[in-house]
Coordinates of C-alpha atoms in Angstrom, one line a residue:
X6 CA -19.2 30.5 -9.7
X7 CA -20.5 31.8 -6.4
X8 CA -23.7 33.8 -6.6
X9 CA -24.3 37.1 -4.6
X10 CA -26.0 36.4 -1.3
X11 CA -29.1 38.4 -2.3
X12 CA -29.5 36.3 -5.4
X13 CA -28.9 32.8 -3.9
X14 CA -32.5 32.1 -3.2
X15 CA -34.0 33.4 -6.4
X16 CA -35.6 31.0 -8.8
X17 CA -33.1 29.5 -11.3
X18 CA -29.9 30.3 -9.4
X19 CA -29.6 26.9 -7.7
X20 CA -28.0 24.3 -9.9
X21 CA -29.2 21.5 -7.6
X22 CA -31.4 19.1 -9.5
X23 CA -30.4 20.4 -12.9
X24 CA -30.6 17.5 -15.3
X25 CA -27.8 18.8 -17.7
X26 CA -30.2 18.3 -20.6
X27 CA -30.4 22.1 -21.1
X28 CA -29.2 23.4 -24.5
X29 CA -25.6 24.2 -23.6
X30 CA -22.3 23.0 -25.0
X31 CA -21.3 20.6 -22.3
X32 CA -20.8 16.9 -21.5
X33 CA -22.9 15.8 -18.6
X34 CA -24.2 12.9 -16.6
X35 CA -27.4 11.5 -17.9
X36 CA -28.5 8.3 -16.3
X37 CA -31.7 6.5 -15.6
X38 CA -31.9 8.1 -12.2
X39 CA -31.8 11.6 -13.6
X40 CA -35.0 13.5 -13.9
X41 CA -36.6 16.8 -13.1
X42 CA -36.1 17.9 -9.6
X43 CA -39.1 18.5 -7.4
X44 CA -37.0 20.2 -4.7
X45 CA -37.8 23.8 -3.9
X46 CA -34.9 26.1 -4.1
X47 CA -33.9 27.1 -0.5
X48 CA -31.8 30.1 0.7
X49 CA -29.5 27.7 2.5
X50 CA -29.1 25.3 -0.4
X51 CA -25.3 24.5 -0.3
X52 CA -25.2 23.7 -4.1
X53 CA -26.5 27.2 -5.1
X54 CA -22.9 28.5 -5.1
X55 CA -21.8 26.3 -8.0
X56 CA -22.1 27.2 -11.7
X57 CA -22.3 23.5 -12.6
X58 CA -24.7 20.9 -11.4
X59 CA -23.1 18.8 -8.7
X60 CA -23.5 15.4 -6.9
X61 CA -23.6 14.8 -3.1
X62 CA -19.9 15.4 -2.9
X63 CA -20.3 18.7 -4.8
X64 CA -18.4 17.2 -7.7
X65 CA -19.5 18.5 -11.0
X66 CA -21.8 16.3 -13.1
X67 CA -21.3 18.4 -16.3
X68 CA -18.2 19.3 -18.2
X69 CA -18.1 22.6 -20.1
X70 CA -14.7 23.0 -21.7
X71 CA -15.3 26.6 -22.7
X72 CA -16.2 27.7 -19.2
X73 CA -13.8 29.1 -16.6
X74 CA -16.3 28.9 -13.7
X75 CA -14.9 28.6 -10.2
X76 CA -14.1 26.1 -8.8
X77 CA -14.6 23.1 -11.1
X78 CA -13.7 24.4 -14.6
X79 CA -11.1 26.8 -13.2
X80 CA -9.3 23.9 -11.6
X81 CA -9.5 21.9 -14.8
X82 CA -7.9 24.7 -16.9
X83 CA -5.2 25.6 -14.4
X84 CA -4.4 21.9 -14.1
X85 CA -4.0 21.0 -17.7
X86 CA -2.2 24.3 -18.7
X87 CA 0.3 23.8 -15.8
X88 CA 1.1 20.3 -17.0
X89 CA 1.2 21.6 -20.6
X90 CA 4.0 24.1 -19.8
X91 CA 6.0 21.4 -17.9
X92 CA 5.7 19.1 -20.9
X93 CA 7.1 21.9 -23.1
X94 CA 10.0 22.4 -20.7
X95 CA 10.9 18.7 -20.3
X96 CA 11.0 18.0 -24.0
X97 CA 12.2 21.4 -25.2
X98 CA 15.6 19.9 -25.9
X99 CA 14.4 17.1 -28.2
X100 CA 13.7 19.1 -31.4
X101 CA 17.0 21.0 -30.9
X102 CA 19.1 17.9 -30.5
X103 CA 20.7 18.2 -34.0
X104 CA 22.0 21.6 -33.0
X105 CA 22.8 20.9 -29.3
X106 CA 24.7 17.7 -30.1
X107 CA 27.1 19.6 -32.4
X108 CA 27.6 22.3 -29.8
X109 CA 28.3 20.0 -26.9
X110 CA 29.9 17.1 -29.0
X111 CA 27.2 14.7 -27.8
X112 CA 27.4 11.0 -28.8
X113 CA 24.3 8.8 -29.4
X114 CA 24.9 7.3 -26.0
X115 CA 24.9 10.8 -24.4
X116 CA 21.7 11.7 -26.2
X117 CA 20.0 8.5 -25.2
X118 CA 21.1 8.7 -21.5
X119 CA 19.9 12.3 -21.4
X120 CA 16.5 11.2 -22.7
X121 CA 16.3 8.6 -20.0
X122 CA 17.3 11.1 -17.4
X123 CA 14.6 13.6 -18.5
X124 CA 11.9 11.2 -17.5
X125 CA 13.6 9.3 -14.6
X126 CA 13.5 12.2 -12.1
X127 CA 9.8 12.3 -12.3
X128 CA 9.5 8.8 -11.0
X129 CA 10.3 10.1 -7.6
X130 CA 8.6 13.5 -7.9
X131 CA 5.4 11.9 -9.0
X132 CA 5.4 9.5 -6.0
X133 CA 5.9 12.5 -3.8
X134 CA 3.3 14.6 -5.5
X135 CA 0.7 12.0 -4.8
X136 CA 1.3 12.3 -1.1
X137 CA 1.4 16.1 -1.3
X138 CA -2.1 16.1 -3.0
X139 CA -3.6 13.8 -0.4
X140 CA -2.2 15.8 2.5
X141 CA -1.8 19.4 1.3
X142 CA -3.9 19.7 -1.8
X143 CA -3.3 20.0 -5.5
X144 CA -3.0 23.8 -5.6
X145 CA 0.1 24.0 -3.4
X146 CA 1.7 21.0 -5.1
X147 CA 1.2 22.3 -8.6
X148 CA 2.3 25.9 -7.9
X149 CA 5.4 25.1 -5.9
X150 CA 6.7 22.6 -8.3
X151 CA 6.2 24.9 -11.3
X152 CA 8.2 27.7 -9.6
X153 CA 10.8 25.5 -8.0
X154 CA 11.6 23.7 -11.3
X155 CA 11.7 26.9 -13.4
X156 CA 15.4 27.7 -12.4
X157 CA 16.5 24.3 -13.8
X158 CA 14.9 25.2 -17.2
X159 CA 16.9 28.5 -17.2
X160 CA 20.0 26.5 -16.3
X161 CA 20.0 24.7 -19.6
X162 CA 21.3 27.9 -21.2
X163 CA 24.6 27.5 -19.3
X164 CA 25.5 23.8 -19.9
X165 CA 28.9 23.2 -21.5
X166 CA 29.3 19.5 -21.7
X167 CA 27.5 16.1 -21.9
X168 CA 27.5 15.8 -18.1
X169 CA 25.8 19.1 -17.5
X170 CA 23.3 18.4 -20.3
X171 CA 22.3 15.1 -18.7
X172 CA 22.1 16.6 -15.2
X173 CA 19.9 19.6 -16.2
X174 CA 17.5 17.4 -18.2
X175 CA 17.2 15.1 -15.2
X176 CA 16.3 18.0 -12.9
X177 CA 13.9 19.6 -15.4
X178 CA 12.0 16.2 -15.6
X179 CA 10.9 16.6 -12.0
X180 CA 8.3 19.1 -13.1
X181 CA 6.4 16.3 -14.9
X182 CA 4.9 15.5 -11.5
X183 CA 2.3 18.2 -12.3
X184 CA 0.5 15.5 -14.2
X185 CA -0.3 13.8 -10.9
X186 CA -1.7 17.0 -9.4
X187 CA -3.6 17.7 -12.6
X188 CA -5.3 14.3 -12.6
X189 CA -5.9 14.4 -8.9
X190 CA -7.4 17.9 -9.1
X191 CA -9.9 16.9 -11.8
X192 CA -10.7 13.7 -10.1
X193 CA -11.9 15.5 -6.9
X194 CA -13.8 18.1 -8.9
X195 CA -15.9 15.9 -11.3
X196 CA -18.3 13.0 -10.9
X197 CA -17.2 9.5 -11.8
X198 CA -19.6 9.2 -14.7
X199 CA -17.7 11.8 -16.7
X200 CA -14.3 11.4 -15.1
X201 CA -12.8 9.5 -18.1
X202 CA -13.6 12.3 -20.5
X203 CA -12.5 15.0 -18.0
X204 CA -9.2 13.3 -17.1
X205 CA -8.7 12.5 -20.8
X206 CA -9.0 16.1 -21.8
X207 CA -6.8 17.4 -18.9
X208 CA -4.1 14.8 -19.5
X209 CA -4.3 14.9 -23.2
X210 CA -4.2 18.7 -23.6
X211 CA -1.3 18.7 -21.2
X212 CA 0.5 16.0 -23.1
X213 CA 0.0 18.1 -26.2
X214 CA 2.9 20.2 -24.9
X215 CA 5.1 17.4 -26.2
X216 CA 3.8 18.2 -29.7
X217 CA 3.8 22.0 -29.3
X218 CA 7.4 22.1 -28.1
X219 CA 8.4 20.3 -31.4
X220 CA 7.1 23.4 -33.2
X221 CA 7.7 26.1 -30.6
X222 CA 11.4 25.5 -29.8
X223 CA 12.6 25.4 -33.5
X224 CA 10.5 28.5 -34.2
X225 CA 11.9 30.4 -31.2
X226 CA 15.4 29.2 -32.2
X227 CA 15.0 30.5 -35.8
X228 CA 13.6 33.9 -34.6
X229 CA 16.5 34.4 -32.2
X230 CA 18.9 33.4 -35.0
X231 CA 17.3 35.9 -37.3
X232 CA 17.8 38.5 -34.7
X233 CA 21.6 38.0 -35.1
X234 CA 22.5 35.2 -32.6
X235 CA 24.7 32.3 -33.7
X236 CA 23.1 28.9 -33.8
X237 CA 25.0 27.8 -30.7
X238 CA 23.8 30.9 -28.8
X239 CA 20.2 30.9 -30.1
X240 CA 19.3 27.4 -28.7
X241 CA 20.5 28.5 -25.3
X242 CA 18.4 31.7 -25.2
X243 CA 15.4 29.7 -26.4
X244 CA 15.1 27.9 -23.1
X245 CA 14.2 31.1 -21.3
X246 CA 10.7 30.9 -23.0
X247 CA 9.5 27.7 -21.3
X248 CA 11.2 28.8 -18.0
X249 CA 9.1 32.0 -17.8
X250 CA 5.9 30.1 -18.8
X251 CA 6.4 28.0 -15.7
X252 CA 6.8 31.0 -13.4
X253 CA 3.7 32.6 -14.8
X254 CA 1.6 29.5 -14.4
X255 CA 2.8 28.9 -10.9
X256 CA 1.6 32.4 -9.8
X257 CA -1.8 31.9 -11.5
X258 CA -2.3 28.5 -9.8
X259 CA -1.5 29.9 -6.4
X260 CA -3.7 32.9 -6.7
X261 CA -6.7 31.6 -8.7
X262 CA -6.9 27.9 -7.8
X263 CA -9.0 26.1 -5.2
X264 CA -8.2 22.6 -3.9
X265 CA -11.8 21.2 -3.5
X266 CA -15.3 22.2 -4.6
X267 CA -16.0 23.7 -1.1
X268 CA -12.7 25.5 -0.6
X269 CA -9.0 25.0 0.0
X270 CA -8.0 21.9 1.9
X271 CA -6.2 23.8 4.7
X272 CA -9.2 26.1 5.3
X273 CA -11.6 23.2 5.4
X274 CA -9.4 21.3 7.8
X275 CA -9.3 24.3 10.2
X276 CA -13.1 24.6 10.1
X277 CA -13.3 20.9 10.8
X278 CA -15.3 20.2 7.6
X279 CA -12.5 17.9 6.3
X280 CA -10.5 15.5 8.5
X281 CA -6.7 15.7 8.4
X282 CA -5.5 12.3 7.2
X283 CA -2.3 10.6 8.2
X284 CA 0.3 9.9 5.6
X285 CA 1.1 6.4 6.9
X286 CA -2.6 5.4 6.5
X287 CA -2.9 6.9 3.1
X288 CA 0.3 5.4 1.9
X289 CA -0.5 2.0 3.5
X290 CA -3.8 1.5 1.7
X291 CA -2.3 2.5 -1.6
X292 CA 0.6 0.0 -1.5
X293 CA -1.6 -2.8 -0.3
X294 CA -3.9 -2.5 -3.3
X295 CA -2.5 -4.8 -6.0
X296 CA -4.3 -2.8 -8.7
X297 CA -1.9 0.0 -8.1
X298 CA 1.0 -2.1 -9.4
X299 CA -1.0 -3.4 -12.4
X300 CA -1.8 0.2 -13.4
X301 CA 1.8 1.2 -12.8
X302 CA 3.0 -1.2 -15.6
X303 CA 0.0 -0.5 -17.9
X304 CA 0.7 3.2 -17.8
X305 CA 4.4 2.4 -18.2
X306 CA 3.7 1.0 -21.6
X307 CA 1.2 3.6 -22.8
X308 CA 2.4 6.9 -21.5
X309 CA 5.9 5.6 -21.1
X310 CA 6.1 4.7 -24.8
X311 CA 4.6 8.1 -25.7
X312 CA 7.2 10.0 -23.7
X313 CA 9.9 7.9 -25.4
X314 CA 8.6 8.8 -28.8
X315 CA 8.7 12.5 -27.8
X316 CA 12.4 12.1 -27.2
X317 CA 13.3 10.1 -30.4
X318 CA 10.8 10.8 -33.1
X319 CA 12.2 14.1 -34.4
X320 CA 15.7 12.8 -34.7
X321 CA 14.4 9.6 -36.2
X322 CA 12.6 11.4 -39.1
X323 CA 15.6 13.8 -39.4
X324 CA 18.1 11.0 -39.9
X325 CA 16.1 8.2 -41.5
X326 CA 14.4 10.3 -44.2
X327 CA 17.0 13.1 -44.5
X328 CA 14.6 15.9 -43.7
X329 CA 15.2 19.5 -42.7
X330 CA 15.1 20.2 -38.9
X331 CA 11.9 22.2 -39.0
X332 CA 10.2 19.6 -41.3
X333 CA 11.2 16.8 -38.9
X334 CA 9.9 18.9 -36.0
X335 CA 6.5 19.5 -37.7
X336 CA 6.1 15.8 -38.3
X337 CA 7.1 15.0 -34.7
X338 CA 4.8 17.7 -33.5
X339 CA 1.8 16.0 -35.1
X340 CA 2.4 13.0 -32.8
X341 CA 2.0 15.1 -29.6
X342 CA -0.7 17.3 -31.0
X343 CA -2.9 14.3 -31.5
X344 CA -3.4 14.4 -27.7
X345 CA -5.9 17.2 -28.3
X346 CA -8.5 14.6 -29.3
X347 CA -6.9 11.2 -28.9
X348 CA -6.6 11.0 -25.1
X349 CA -10.0 12.6 -24.5
X350 CA -11.4 10.1 -27.0
X351 CA -10.0 7.3 -24.9
X352 CA -11.5 8.7 -21.7
X353 CA -14.9 9.3 -23.4
X354 CA -14.9 5.7 -24.8
X355 CA -14.2 4.5 -21.3
X356 CA -17.2 6.5 -20.0
X357 CA -19.5 5.3 -22.7
X358 CA -18.5 1.7 -22.3
X359 CA -19.0 2.0 -18.5
X360 CA -22.5 3.4 -19.1
X361 CA -23.5 0.1 -20.8
X362 CA -21.1 -2.5 -19.3
X363 CA -19.8 -0.9 -16.1
X364 CA -16.2 -1.2 -15.0
X365 CA -15.8 -4.3 -17.2
X366 CA -16.4 -2.1 -20.2
X367 CA -13.7 0.3 -19.1
X368 CA -11.2 -2.6 -18.8
X369 CA -12.0 -4.0 -22.3
X370 CA -11.8 -0.5 -23.8
X371 CA -8.3 -0.1 -22.3
X372 CA -7.1 -3.4 -23.6
X373 CA -8.3 -2.8 -27.1
X374 CA -6.9 0.7 -27.4
X375 CA -3.5 -0.1 -25.9
X376 CA -3.1 -3.3 -28.0
X377 CA -3.9 -1.3 -31.2
X378 CA -1.3 1.3 -30.2
X379 CA 1.3 -1.5 -29.9
X380 CA 0.5 -2.9 -33.3
X381 CA 0.9 0.5 -35.0
X382 CA 4.2 1.1 -33.1
X383 CA 5.5 -2.1 -34.7
X384 CA 4.3 -0.8 -38.1
X385 CA 6.1 2.5 -37.6
X386 CA 9.4 0.8 -37.1
X387 CA 8.9 -1.3 -40.2
X388 CA 7.8 1.6 -42.5
X389 CA 10.3 2.3 -45.3
X390 CA 8.7 5.4 -46.9
X391 CA 7.9 8.7 -45.4
X392 CA 4.1 8.7 -46.1
X393 CA 3.7 5.2 -44.6
X394 CA 5.8 6.2 -41.6
X395 CA 3.7 9.3 -41.0
X396 CA 0.5 7.3 -41.3
X397 CA 1.7 4.6 -38.9
X398 CA 2.9 7.2 -36.4
X399 CA -0.5 9.0 -36.4
X400 CA -2.4 5.7 -35.9
X401 CA 0.0 4.7 -33.2
X402 CA -0.4 8.1 -31.5
X403 CA -4.2 7.8 -31.4
X404 CA -4.0 4.2 -30.0
X405 CA -1.4 4.9 -27.3
X406 CA -2.8 8.2 -26.2
X407 CA -6.4 7.0 -26.1
X408 CA -5.2 4.2 -23.9
X409 CA -3.7 6.7 -21.5
X410 CA -7.1 8.4 -21.2
X411 CA -8.8 5.0 -20.6
X412 CA -6.4 4.2 -17.8
X413 CA -7.3 7.4 -15.9
X414 CA -10.9 6.5 -16.4
X415 CA -10.2 3.6 -14.0
X416 CA -7.7 5.1 -11.6
X417 CA -10.2 7.2 -9.6
X418 CA -12.2 4.1 -8.7
X419 CA -9.3 2.1 -7.2
X420 CA -9.3 4.0 -4.0
X421 CA -11.1 7.0 -2.5
X422 CA -8.8 7.5 0.5
X423 CA -5.5 7.1 -1.3
X424 CA -6.4 8.6 -4.7
X425 CA -3.3 10.9 -4.7
X426 CA -0.8 8.2 -3.9
X427 CA -2.3 5.8 -6.5
X428 CA -2.4 8.6 -9.1
X429 CA 1.2 9.3 -8.3
X430 CA 2.3 5.7 -8.5
X431 CA 0.4 5.2 -11.8
X432 CA 2.0 8.4 -13.2
X433 CA 5.4 7.3 -12.0
X434 CA 4.9 4.1 -14.0
X435 CA 4.8 6.2 -17.2
X436 CA 8.2 7.6 -16.4
X437 CA 9.5 4.2 -15.4
X438 CA 8.3 2.7 -18.7
X439 CA 9.8 5.6 -20.7
X440 CA 13.2 5.3 -19.0
X441 CA 13.2 1.5 -19.4
X442 CA 12.4 1.5 -23.1
X443 CA 14.8 4.3 -23.9
X444 CA 17.5 2.5 -21.9
X445 CA 16.9 -0.8 -23.7
X446 CA 16.2 0.3 -27.3
X447 CA 17.6 3.8 -27.8
X448 CA 20.6 4.5 -25.6
X449 CA 23.2 2.5 -27.5
X450 CA 24.0 1.3 -31.0
X451 CA 22.7 -2.2 -30.2
X452 CA 19.4 -1.5 -32.0
X453 CA 18.7 0.8 -34.9
X454 CA 16.0 3.2 -34.0
X455 CA 13.5 1.6 -36.4
X456 CA 14.1 -1.9 -34.8
X457 CA 13.8 -0.3 -31.4
X458 CA 10.4 1.1 -32.3
X459 CA 9.1 -2.3 -33.4
X460 CA 10.4 -4.1 -30.4
X461 CA 9.0 -1.5 -28.1
X462 CA 5.5 -2.0 -29.7
X463 CA 5.8 -5.8 -29.1
X464 CA 6.8 -5.2 -25.5
X465 CA 3.9 -2.9 -25.0
X466 CA 1.4 -5.5 -26.3
X467 CA 2.7 -8.1 -23.9
X468 CA 2.4 -5.9 -20.8
X469 CA -1.2 -4.9 -21.9
X470 CA -2.3 -8.4 -21.0
X471 CA -2.1 -7.4 -17.4
X472 CA -5.5 -5.6 -17.8
X473 CA -7.1 -9.0 -17.3
X474 CA -5.8 -9.2 -13.7
X475 CA -7.7 -6.1 -12.6
X476 CA -10.7 -7.3 -10.6
X477 CA -13.1 -5.3 -8.5
X478 CA -15.3 -7.5 -6.2
X479 CA -18.3 -5.2 -6.7
X480 CA -18.0 -4.9 -10.5
X481 CA -15.9 -7.8 -11.8
X482 CA -13.1 -7.9 -14.4
X483 CA -12.6 -8.5 -18.1
X484 CA -13.6 -12.2 -17.9
X485 CA -15.3 -12.6 -14.5
X486 CA -18.3 -11.0 -13.0
X487 CA -18.6 -9.5 -9.5
X488 CA -18.4 -11.6 -6.4
X489 CA -21.5 -13.6 -5.3
X490 CA -20.9 -12.5 -1.7
X491 CA -23.8 -10.1 -1.0
X492 CA -21.6 -8.1 1.4
X493 CA -18.5 -7.8 -0.7
X494 CA -20.5 -6.9 -3.8
X495 CA -21.5 -3.6 -2.4
X496 CA -19.5 -0.4 -3.2
X497 CA -19.8 0.7 0.4
X498 CA -17.9 -2.4 1.6
X499 CA -15.1 -1.8 -0.8
X500 CA -14.4 1.8 0.0
X501 CA -15.2 1.6 3.7
X502 CA -12.6 -1.2 4.0
X503 CA -9.9 1.5 3.9
X504 CA -11.0 2.8 7.3
X505 CA -10.6 1.1 10.7
X506 CA -13.5 0.6 13.0
X507 CA -12.4 3.4 15.3
X508 CA -12.2 5.8 12.3
X509 CA -15.7 4.8 11.3
X510 CA -17.0 5.5 14.7
X511 CA -15.6 9.0 14.4
X512 CA -17.3 9.4 11.1
X513 CA -14.1 9.8 9.1
X514 CA -15.3 7.4 6.4
X515 CA -18.3 9.4 5.4
X516 CA -16.7 10.9 2.3
X517 CA -16.0 7.3 1.1
X518 CA -19.6 6.4 1.6
X519 CA -20.7 9.3 -0.5
X520 CA -18.2 8.3 -3.2
X521 CA -19.4 4.7 -3.0
X522 CA -23.0 5.9 -3.6
X523 CA -21.9 7.9 -6.6
X524 CA -19.8 5.1 -8.1
X525 CA -22.7 2.7 -8.4
X526 CA -22.9 3.7 -12.1
X527 CA -19.9 1.4 -12.6
X528 CA -22.3 -1.5 -12.4
X529 CA -23.3 -0.6 -15.9
X530 CA -26.8 -1.8 -17.0
X531 CA -27.2 -3.5 -13.7
X532 CA -27.6 -0.1 -12.1
X533 CA -30.8 0.5 -14.1
X534 CA -32.3 -2.8 -12.9
X535 CA -30.9 -2.7 -9.3
X536 CA -33.8 -2.3 -7.0
X537 CA -31.7 -1.1 -4.1
X538 CA -32.3 2.4 -3.0
X539 CA -29.4 4.8 -2.6
X540 CA -30.6 5.5 0.9
X541 CA -30.2 1.8 1.9
X542 CA -27.8 1.7 4.9
X543 CA -24.5 -0.1 4.2
X544 CA -23.3 -3.0 6.4
X545 CA -21.8 -0.7 9.1
X546 CA -25.1 0.9 9.8
X547 CA -24.3 4.3 8.5
X548 CA -26.5 5.9 5.9
X549 CA -25.3 6.2 2.3
X550 CA -26.5 9.9 2.4
X551 CA -24.1 11.6 4.8

């Protein structure tokens, strides 16, 4: 949080050089290069305005989840809560399906198709959100989507047939693109050494809305019914709750949020502090990077499977084990609520493995977690008793949600220039995978729900093998080390390759060079023994410190 001008130069107010070893509740970067700073605090120190220690890009190197300090922690909380409210809206119908299907005379096919529709719209909106974040900033993208999609949530109260139900669920699903802006926002606010944990918490706590809605909507439904409404009226009124939540969050994001550590994107562009990029260039470097497509499918069979479960799990327990609606909802809620710790656990595991084994450790962590999730998904489908089914579901939820966190511990390193587009494409993969699995396994009577769960788990394990194909020339892959080419093995070469020679002469790539310097931690233990100095000029002659 910004300090008063008269206090900026006082001893202790600048966070530059803070080692993050102070006795505070936070997660922070602690590497071999960290140490007590010998710098004298200056009145013009640009880092003095931040409440958290920062790197050369002013990205926070510490994570304090109980802090709301501007800009880093405030962006974190606004991002995940926005996504949380959208998750509630998107899956608000799922726990009320037993009531809605009777009111609208829905068939199993209608319910399945509506489930597919609820996640299909976000395929396109997530792609668009990536571009919006790169070009306009996460704040505008998040706020406008929240408020523009709120009327579609209210519209659910007025549907009268299967066609209307499917159409409205399709339109509500567009709001899931707030996931992309959420992950983008945290990625530009926090240092790469802790980005797995931060993105895991932001995404996981947002995903938790899928669990909360399993409890919230039946509870709201029953309260409205107790107030005198009929069941067929009560479920309609209940949808006003998530709709108003979106409006409130949209206003808060617009008024309290900030795009980047140093200010809003539009303001910095007007000052000339940040260059205005071209959509064609940003899009081009994203689609040319093959890792984008690998992550698209990996996320499709981690987050995609999770979203599918959010649509079918309550009805599955309700029908298979003859449970009461609220009981089935409570069990289903525990699946989504596991996101509170499971997805951050995956991100944290990714960060820890990177600390020792670099990017290769992140890739192995992802493969292990996602494969375990697939195994437990198969077990869930084969379970014949309620206790075993609950146990299998919880183990499955931890595995698949932790894998989601591990994936977004990798995404920020794929591209610096096209981070928004690549985040959007990866996020769209989750919706694609969910739509595909629901269409194949749960939209017709071809498979029993239990068989569909097991087959979905097997399908997920097969696609997880794609992790082995992700290779970074500077860091390596699961089975192969970095390239032996001295030039291509440098982080500066990888990230500077996204800029033309003319753009480099104009200095537009300087942010990428800063990011390359800060991403050297992805070498793992090699970083500790690497004798190269951070100030060593890269191959294009520009200094690493810019």
